[in-house]
PDB file of C-alpha atoms in Angstrom:
ATOM      1  CA  MET X   1      22.976  29.555 -67.016  1.00 35.00           C
ATOM      2  CA  PRO X   2      19.542  29.572 -64.755  1.00 32.00           C
ATOM      3  CA  SER X   3      18.207  33.523 -64.362  1.00 33.00           C
ATOM      4  CA  HIS X   4      17.484  34.636 -61.224  1.00 34.00           C
ATOM      5  CA  THR X   5      15.007  37.939 -60.607  1.00 35.00           C
ATOM      6  CA  PRO X   6      17.134  39.682 -58.503  1.00 37.00           C
ATOM      7  CA  SER X   7      15.650  41.104 -55.156  1.00 37.00           C
ATOM      8  CA  ARG X   8      14.505  45.322 -56.001  1.00 38.00           C
ATOM      9  CA  GLY X   9      17.967  46.657 -54.716  1.00 40.00           C
ATOM     10  CA  GLY X  10      18.997  43.794 -53.160  1.00 40.00           C
ATOM     11  CA  LYS X  11      16.267  44.068 -50.659  1.00 48.00           C
ATOM     12  CA  PRO X  12      14.502  41.152 -49.437  1.00 56.00           C
ATOM     13  CA  HIS X  13      10.496  40.740 -50.573  1.00 84.00           C
ATOM     14  CA  THR X  14       8.114  41.285 -47.774  1.00 87.00           C
ATOM     15  CA  ILE X  15       4.811  39.908 -47.257  1.00 87.00           C
ATOM     16  CA  ARG X  16       1.758  41.692 -45.068  1.00 91.00           C
ATOM     17  CA  ILE X  17      -0.016  39.874 -42.137  1.00 93.00           C
ATOM     18  CA  ILE X  18      -3.571  40.755 -43.264  1.00 93.00           C
ATOM     19  CA  GLY X  19      -5.466  40.391 -39.916  1.00 93.00           C
ATOM     20  CA  GLY X  20      -5.209  39.856 -36.355  1.00 95.00           C
ATOM     21  CA  ASP X  21      -2.593  40.843 -33.146  1.00 95.00           C
ATOM     22  CA  TRP X  22       0.193  41.604 -36.213  1.00 95.00           C
ATOM     23  CA  LYS X  23      -2.451  42.944 -38.629  1.00 95.00           C
ATOM     24  CA  ARG X  24      -0.285  45.133 -41.711  1.00 93.00           C
ATOM     25  CA  THR X  25       3.387  43.774 -40.232  1.00 92.00           C
ATOM     26  CA  PRO X  26       5.719  43.011 -42.836  1.00 91.00           C
ATOM     27  CA  LEU X  27       7.973  39.979 -43.185  1.00 90.00           C
ATOM     28  CA  PRO X  28      10.395  39.494 -45.056  1.00 85.00           C
ATOM     29  CA  VAL X  29      10.906  36.683 -47.851  1.00 85.00           C
ATOM     30  CA  LEU X  30      14.008  35.312 -49.496  1.00 80.00           C
ATOM     31  CA  ASP X  31      13.869  35.460 -53.169  1.00 76.00           C
ATOM     32  CA  LEU X  32      14.169  31.775 -53.399  1.00 73.00           C
ATOM     33  CA  ASP X  33      13.518  29.590 -57.117  1.00 70.00           C
ATOM     34  CA  GLY X  34      10.004  28.074 -56.210  1.00 67.00           C
ATOM     35  CA  LEU X  35       8.807  30.328 -53.526  1.00 69.00           C
ATOM     36  CA  ARG X  36       5.469  31.532 -53.890  1.00 73.00           C
ATOM     37  CA  PRO X  37       3.907  33.054 -51.089  1.00 75.00           C
ATOM     38  CA  THR X  38       0.382  33.079 -51.022  1.00 83.00           C
ATOM     39  CA  PRO X  39      -1.363  36.057 -52.451  1.00 81.00           C
ATOM     40  CA  ASP X  40      -2.637  39.020 -49.846  1.00 87.00           C
ATOM     41  CA  ARG X  41      -6.061  38.679 -52.017  1.00 89.00           C
ATOM     42  CA  VAL X  42      -6.226  35.042 -51.515  1.00 92.00           C
ATOM     43  CA  ARG X  43      -5.257  34.669 -47.827  1.00 92.00           C
ATOM     44  CA  GLU X  44      -7.820  37.136 -47.214  1.00 93.00           C
ATOM     45  CA  THR X  45     -10.495  35.301 -49.018  1.00 95.00           C
ATOM     46  CA  LEU X  46      -8.991  32.219 -47.040  1.00 96.00           C
ATOM     47  CA  PHE X  47      -9.321  33.369 -43.729  1.00 95.00           C
ATOM     48  CA  ASN X  48     -12.844  35.340 -44.394  1.00 95.00           C
ATOM     49  CA  TRP X  49     -13.641  31.225 -45.338  1.00 96.00           C
ATOM     50  CA  LEU X  50     -12.178  29.830 -42.022  1.00 95.00           C
ATOM     51  CA  GLY X  51     -13.631  32.561 -39.708  1.00 88.00           C
ATOM     52  CA  GLN X  52     -11.369  35.746 -39.089  1.00 83.00           C
ATOM     53  CA  ASP X  53     -10.967  34.173 -35.328  1.00 91.00           C
ATOM     54  CA  LEU X  54      -9.025  30.639 -35.169  1.00 95.00           C
ATOM     55  CA  ALA X  55      -8.740  30.958 -31.098  1.00 96.00           C
ATOM     56  CA  GLY X  56      -7.304  27.592 -29.901  1.00 95.00           C
ATOM     57  CA  GLN X  57      -7.223  25.778 -33.853  1.00 97.00           C
ATOM     58  CA  ARG X  58      -4.195  23.809 -33.682  1.00 98.00           C
ATOM     59  CA  CYS X  59      -3.227  24.272 -37.689  1.00 98.00           C
ATOM     60  CA  LEU X  60      -0.427  22.511 -40.069  1.00 98.00           C
ATOM     61  CA  ASP X  61       1.661  24.266 -42.565  1.00 97.00           C
ATOM     62  CA  LEU X  62       3.134  21.583 -44.213  1.00 96.00           C
ATOM     63  CA  PHE X  63       4.777  23.011 -46.812  1.00 95.00           C
ATOM     64  CA  ALA X  64       5.676  26.556 -45.293  1.00 95.00           C
ATOM     65  CA  GLY X  65       8.015  28.472 -47.860  1.00 91.00           C
ATOM     66  CA  SER X  66       7.820  31.884 -46.541  1.00 90.00           C
ATOM     67  CA  GLY X  67       5.085  31.113 -43.503  1.00 93.00           C
ATOM     68  CA  ALA X  68       2.732  33.150 -45.167  1.00 93.00           C
ATOM     69  CA  LEU X  69      -0.053  30.996 -44.000  1.00 95.00           C
ATOM     70  CA  GLY X  70       1.309  29.842 -40.640  1.00 96.00           C
ATOM     71  CA  PHE X  71       1.771  33.324 -39.871  1.00 96.00           C
ATOM     72  CA  GLU X  72      -1.699  34.646 -40.398  1.00 96.00           C
ATOM     73  CA  ALA X  73      -3.235  31.535 -38.662  1.00 97.00           C
ATOM     74  CA  ALA X  74      -0.882  32.364 -35.698  1.00 97.00           C
ATOM     75  CA  SER X  75      -1.775  36.349 -35.601  1.00 97.00           C
ATOM     76  CA  ARG X  76      -6.105  35.055 -35.234  1.00 96.00           C
ATOM     77  CA  GLY X  77      -4.912  33.040 -32.734  1.00 96.00           C
ATOM     78  CA  ALA X  78      -4.236  29.196 -33.206  1.00 97.00           C
ATOM     79  CA  ALA X  79      -2.799  27.998 -30.131  1.00 97.00           C
ATOM     80  CA  ARG X  80      -0.381  25.889 -31.819  1.00 97.00           C
ATOM     81  CA  VAL X  81       1.132  26.483 -36.010  1.00 98.00           C
ATOM     82  CA  LEU X  82       3.650  23.327 -36.872  1.00 98.00           C
ATOM     83  CA  MET X  83       4.972  24.856 -40.210  1.00 98.00           C
ATOM     84  CA  VAL X  84       7.202  22.442 -41.730  1.00 97.00           C
ATOM     85  CA  GLU X  85       9.841  23.238 -44.569  1.00 95.00           C
ATOM     86  CA  ARG X  86      12.983  21.380 -45.916  1.00 94.00           C
ATOM     87  CA  SER X  87      14.820  24.479 -47.682  1.00 92.00           C
ATOM     88  CA  GLY X  88      17.457  25.649 -44.786  1.00 94.00           C
ATOM     89  CA  ARG X  89      17.363  29.131 -46.057  1.00 92.00           C
ATOM     90  CA  ALA X  90      13.872  29.513 -46.052  1.00 92.00           C
ATOM     91  CA  ALA X  91      13.537  27.890 -42.880  1.00 95.00           C
ATOM     92  CA  ALA X  92      16.201  30.215 -41.165  1.00 95.00           C
ATOM     93  CA  GLN X  93      13.793  33.472 -42.309  1.00 94.00           C
ATOM     94  CA  ILE X  94      10.745  31.890 -40.983  1.00 95.00           C
ATOM     95  CA  ARG X  95      12.544  31.576 -37.577  1.00 96.00           C
ATOM     96  CA  ALA X  96      13.635  35.183 -37.735  1.00 95.00           C
ATOM     97  CA  ASN X  97       9.999  36.294 -38.168  1.00 95.00           C
ATOM     98  CA  GLN X  98       9.066  34.457 -35.445  1.00 96.00           C
ATOM     99  CA  THR X  99      11.345  35.873 -33.238  1.00 96.00           C
ATOM    100  CA  LYS X 100      10.582  39.833 -35.137  1.00 94.00           C
ATOM    101  CA  LEU X 101       6.815  38.842 -33.895  1.00 95.00           C
ATOM    102  CA  GLY X 102       7.607  36.840 -30.600  1.00 95.00           C
ATOM    103  CA  ALA X 103       5.128  33.962 -31.547  1.00 94.00           C
ATOM    104  CA  ARG X 104       5.381  31.337 -29.118  1.00 94.00           C
ATOM    105  CA  ASN X 105       2.159  29.400 -30.484  1.00 96.00           C
ATOM    106  CA  ILE X 106       4.660  28.541 -33.666  1.00 97.00           C
ATOM    107  CA  GLU X 107       6.978  25.996 -34.102  1.00 97.00           C
ATOM    108  CA  ILE X 108       9.453  25.524 -37.067  1.00 97.00           C
ATOM    109  CA  ALA X 109      10.453  22.277 -38.496  1.00 97.00           C
ATOM    110  CA  GLU X 110      12.943  21.877 -40.905  1.00 97.00           C
ATOM    111  CA  ALA X 111      11.949  18.753 -42.596  1.00 97.00           C
ATOM    112  CA  ASP X 112      10.840  16.513 -45.608  1.00 96.00           C
ATOM    113  CA  ALA X 113       6.993  17.693 -45.494  1.00 96.00           C
ATOM    114  CA  LEU X 114       6.341  13.870 -46.030  1.00 97.00           C
ATOM    115  CA  ARG X 115       8.095  12.568 -44.011  1.00 97.00           C
ATOM    116  CA  LEU X 116       7.391  14.675 -41.262  1.00 97.00           C
ATOM    117  CA  ALA X 117       3.510  14.517 -42.023  1.00 97.00           C
ATOM    118  CA  SER X 118       3.606  10.604 -41.922  1.00 96.00           C
ATOM    119  CA  SER X 119       4.917  10.510 -38.210  1.00 97.00           C
ATOM    120  CA  LEU X 120       2.278  12.896 -36.996  1.00 97.00           C
ATOM    121  CA  ALA X 121      -0.698  11.769 -34.405  1.00 97.00           C
ATOM    122  CA  PRO X 122      -4.150  11.052 -36.150  1.00 97.00           C
ATOM    123  CA  GLY X 123      -6.381  13.569 -35.520  1.00 97.00           C
ATOM    124  CA  SER X 124      -4.096  16.007 -34.403  1.00 97.00           C
ATOM    125  CA  PHE X 125      -4.942  19.803 -36.542  1.00 98.00           C
ATOM    126  CA  ASP X 126      -7.939  21.422 -37.325  1.00 98.00           C
ATOM    127  CA  VAL X 127      -6.642  23.326 -40.374  1.00 98.00           C
ATOM    128  CA  ILE X 128      -4.023  21.743 -42.807  1.00 98.00           C
ATOM    129  CA  PHE X 129      -2.798  23.908 -45.172  1.00 98.00           C
ATOM    130  CA  LEU X 130      -1.122  22.409 -48.504  1.00 96.00           C
ATOM    131  CA  ASP X 131       0.968  24.791 -50.828  1.00 93.00           C
ATOM    132  CA  PRO X 132       3.423  22.567 -52.313  1.00 92.00           C
ATOM    133  CA  PRO X 133       5.557  23.394 -55.323  1.00 87.00           C
ATOM    134  CA  PHE X 134       2.971  23.714 -58.375  1.00 82.00           C
ATOM    135  CA  GLY X 135       3.621  20.958 -61.525  1.00 80.00           C
ATOM    136  CA  ASP X 136       4.367  18.135 -58.893  1.00 86.00           C
ATOM    137  CA  GLN X 137       0.827  16.469 -59.193  1.00 89.00           C
ATOM    138  CA  ALA X 138       2.349  13.402 -57.337  1.00 92.00           C
ATOM    139  CA  LEU X 139       3.404  15.401 -54.544  1.00 93.00           C
ATOM    140  CA  LEU X 140       0.219  17.000 -53.724  1.00 94.00           C
ATOM    141  CA  MET X 141      -1.636  13.655 -53.895  1.00 95.00           C
ATOM    142  CA  ARG X 142       0.267  11.922 -51.498  1.00 96.00           C
ATOM    143  CA  ALA X 143       0.557  15.624 -49.219  1.00 96.00           C
ATOM    144  CA  LEU X 144      -3.604  14.815 -49.600  1.00 96.00           C
ATOM    145  CA  GLU X 145      -3.129  11.098 -48.395  1.00 96.00           C
ATOM    146  CA  LEU X 146      -1.155  11.817 -45.782  1.00 97.00           C
ATOM    147  CA  ALA X 147      -2.936  15.514 -44.698  1.00 97.00           C
ATOM    148  CA  VAL X 148      -6.436  13.721 -44.493  1.00 97.00           C
ATOM    149  CA  PRO X 149      -6.215  11.378 -41.433  1.00 97.00           C
ATOM    150  CA  LEU X 150      -4.239  14.471 -39.266  1.00 98.00           C
ATOM    151  CA  ALA X 151      -7.261  16.059 -40.041  1.00 98.00           C
ATOM    152  CA  SER X 152      -9.630  16.462 -37.148  1.00 97.00           C
ATOM    153  CA  ALA X 153     -13.503  15.497 -37.371  1.00 94.00           C
ATOM    154  CA  ASP X 154     -14.669  18.859 -38.335  1.00 94.00           C
ATOM    155  CA  GLY X 155     -11.018  19.989 -39.550  1.00 97.00           C
ATOM    156  CA  ALA X 156     -10.319  21.873 -42.656  1.00 97.00           C
ATOM    157  CA  ILE X 157      -7.600  21.181 -45.460  1.00 98.00           C
ATOM    158  CA  TYR X 158      -6.684  24.173 -47.974  1.00 97.00           C
ATOM    159  CA  VAL X 159      -5.044  23.153 -51.294  1.00 96.00           C
ATOM    160  CA  GLU X 160      -3.096  25.584 -53.453  1.00 94.00           C
ATOM    161  CA  CYS X 161      -1.953  24.102 -56.780  1.00 92.00           C
ATOM    162  CA  GLY X 162      -2.255  25.510 -60.211  1.00 88.00           C
ATOM    163  CA  ASP X 163      -5.248  23.288 -61.392  1.00 88.00           C
ATOM    164  CA  PRO X 164      -8.773  23.027 -59.753  1.00 87.00           C
ATOM    165  CA  LEU X 165      -8.973  20.064 -57.770  1.00 91.00           C
ATOM    166  CA  ASP X 166     -11.156  17.595 -58.674  1.00 90.00           C
ATOM    167  CA  VAL X 167     -11.926  16.119 -55.724  1.00 91.00           C
ATOM    168  CA  ALA X 168     -14.100  13.024 -57.140  1.00 89.00           C
ATOM    169  CA  THR X 169     -11.611  11.548 -59.005  1.00 89.00           C
ATOM    170  CA  ILE X 170      -8.860  11.225 -55.956  1.00 91.00           C
ATOM    171  CA  ASP X 171      -9.231   8.037 -53.707  1.00 91.00           C
ATOM    172  CA  ALA X 172      -7.760   9.723 -50.684  1.00 90.00           C
ATOM    173  CA  LEU X 173     -10.576  12.254 -50.525  1.00 93.00           C
ATOM    174  CA  ALA X 174     -13.273   9.902 -50.687  1.00 93.00           C
ATOM    175  CA  GLY X 175     -16.299  11.258 -48.041  1.00 94.00           C
ATOM    176  CA  TRP X 176     -14.568  14.665 -48.587  1.00 96.00           C
ATOM    177  CA  SER X 177     -16.252  17.918 -50.702  1.00 95.00           C
ATOM    178  CA  VAL X 178     -14.703  21.165 -51.713  1.00 95.00           C
ATOM    179  CA  VAL X 179     -16.746  23.968 -50.223  1.00 96.00           C
ATOM    180  CA  ARG X 180     -15.097  27.035 -51.389  1.00 96.00           C
ATOM    181  CA  GLU X 181     -12.858  27.658 -54.510  1.00 96.00           C
ATOM    182  CA  GLY X 182     -11.648  30.492 -55.924  1.00 95.00           C
ATOM    183  CA  LYS X 183      -8.696  31.640 -58.778  1.00 94.00           C
ATOM    184  CA  ALA X 184      -6.263  34.407 -58.936  1.00 92.00           C
ATOM    185  CA  GLY X 185      -4.041  34.371 -61.689  1.00 89.00           C
ATOM    186  CA  ALA X 186      -2.455  31.242 -61.741  1.00 86.00           C
ATOM    187  CA  VAL X 187      -3.632  30.223 -58.390  1.00 90.00           C
ATOM    188  CA  ARG X 188      -6.010  27.938 -57.597  1.00 94.00           C
ATOM    189  CA  TYR X 189      -7.383  27.574 -54.335  1.00 95.00           C
ATOM    190  CA  HIS X 190      -9.745  25.146 -52.340  1.00 96.00           C
ATOM    191  CA  LEU X 191     -11.204  24.777 -48.895  1.00 97.00           C
ATOM    192  CA  LEU X 192     -12.008  21.138 -48.382  1.00 97.00           C
ATOM    193  CA  ARG X 193     -13.716  19.504 -45.312  1.00 97.00           C
ATOM    194  CA  ARG X 194     -15.805  16.110 -44.242  1.00 95.00           C
ATOM    195  CA  GLU X 195     -19.298  15.368 -46.302  1.00 91.00           C
ATOM    196  CA  ASN X 196     -22.005  15.203 -43.448  1.00 75.00           C
ATOM    197  CA  GLU X 197     -22.501  11.619 -42.472  1.00 50.00           C
ATOM    198  CA  GLU X 198     -25.779  11.898 -41.193  1.00 40.00           C
TER     199      GLU X 198
END
């Protein structure tokens, strides 16, 4: 019989937006198996790397889950944030949070991440967030293959996973390098950019 950790007092967990227009706003997060919101400290570090202001940028949150990364980007002025989430329950919670914030710069697609990514236009995103379920290396590799062509010329790809990312061993990342990386508990996180071809 699967064991589920009940939410405290039956209430949903919450995440808190770190910066931007909705700074300190709490958002409920469902207690679902495999749903692992990016920790506050990691989000704070990531958006220090990206720059606090994402005005005009187009962002893709491919395995949205709680929507923590996408909401953070939208709060910081991103022009468009496309969140993709396969779980109907998780997607419904993201929609409820979008309504709560009145976030017009967010689009939510309840869909398979890989299938949807393969249909998107090349070069159409400035920041791509990849935080697939930990432990599925094949899924992460396929997501990277699909994400690389979607990134704009000076775009960035953020990868969160359980192990360090060795770019040299991943064919899809030829010409890319890890420009920043960190570790928080079991979470390894990496910011990738194209190498300058000068």
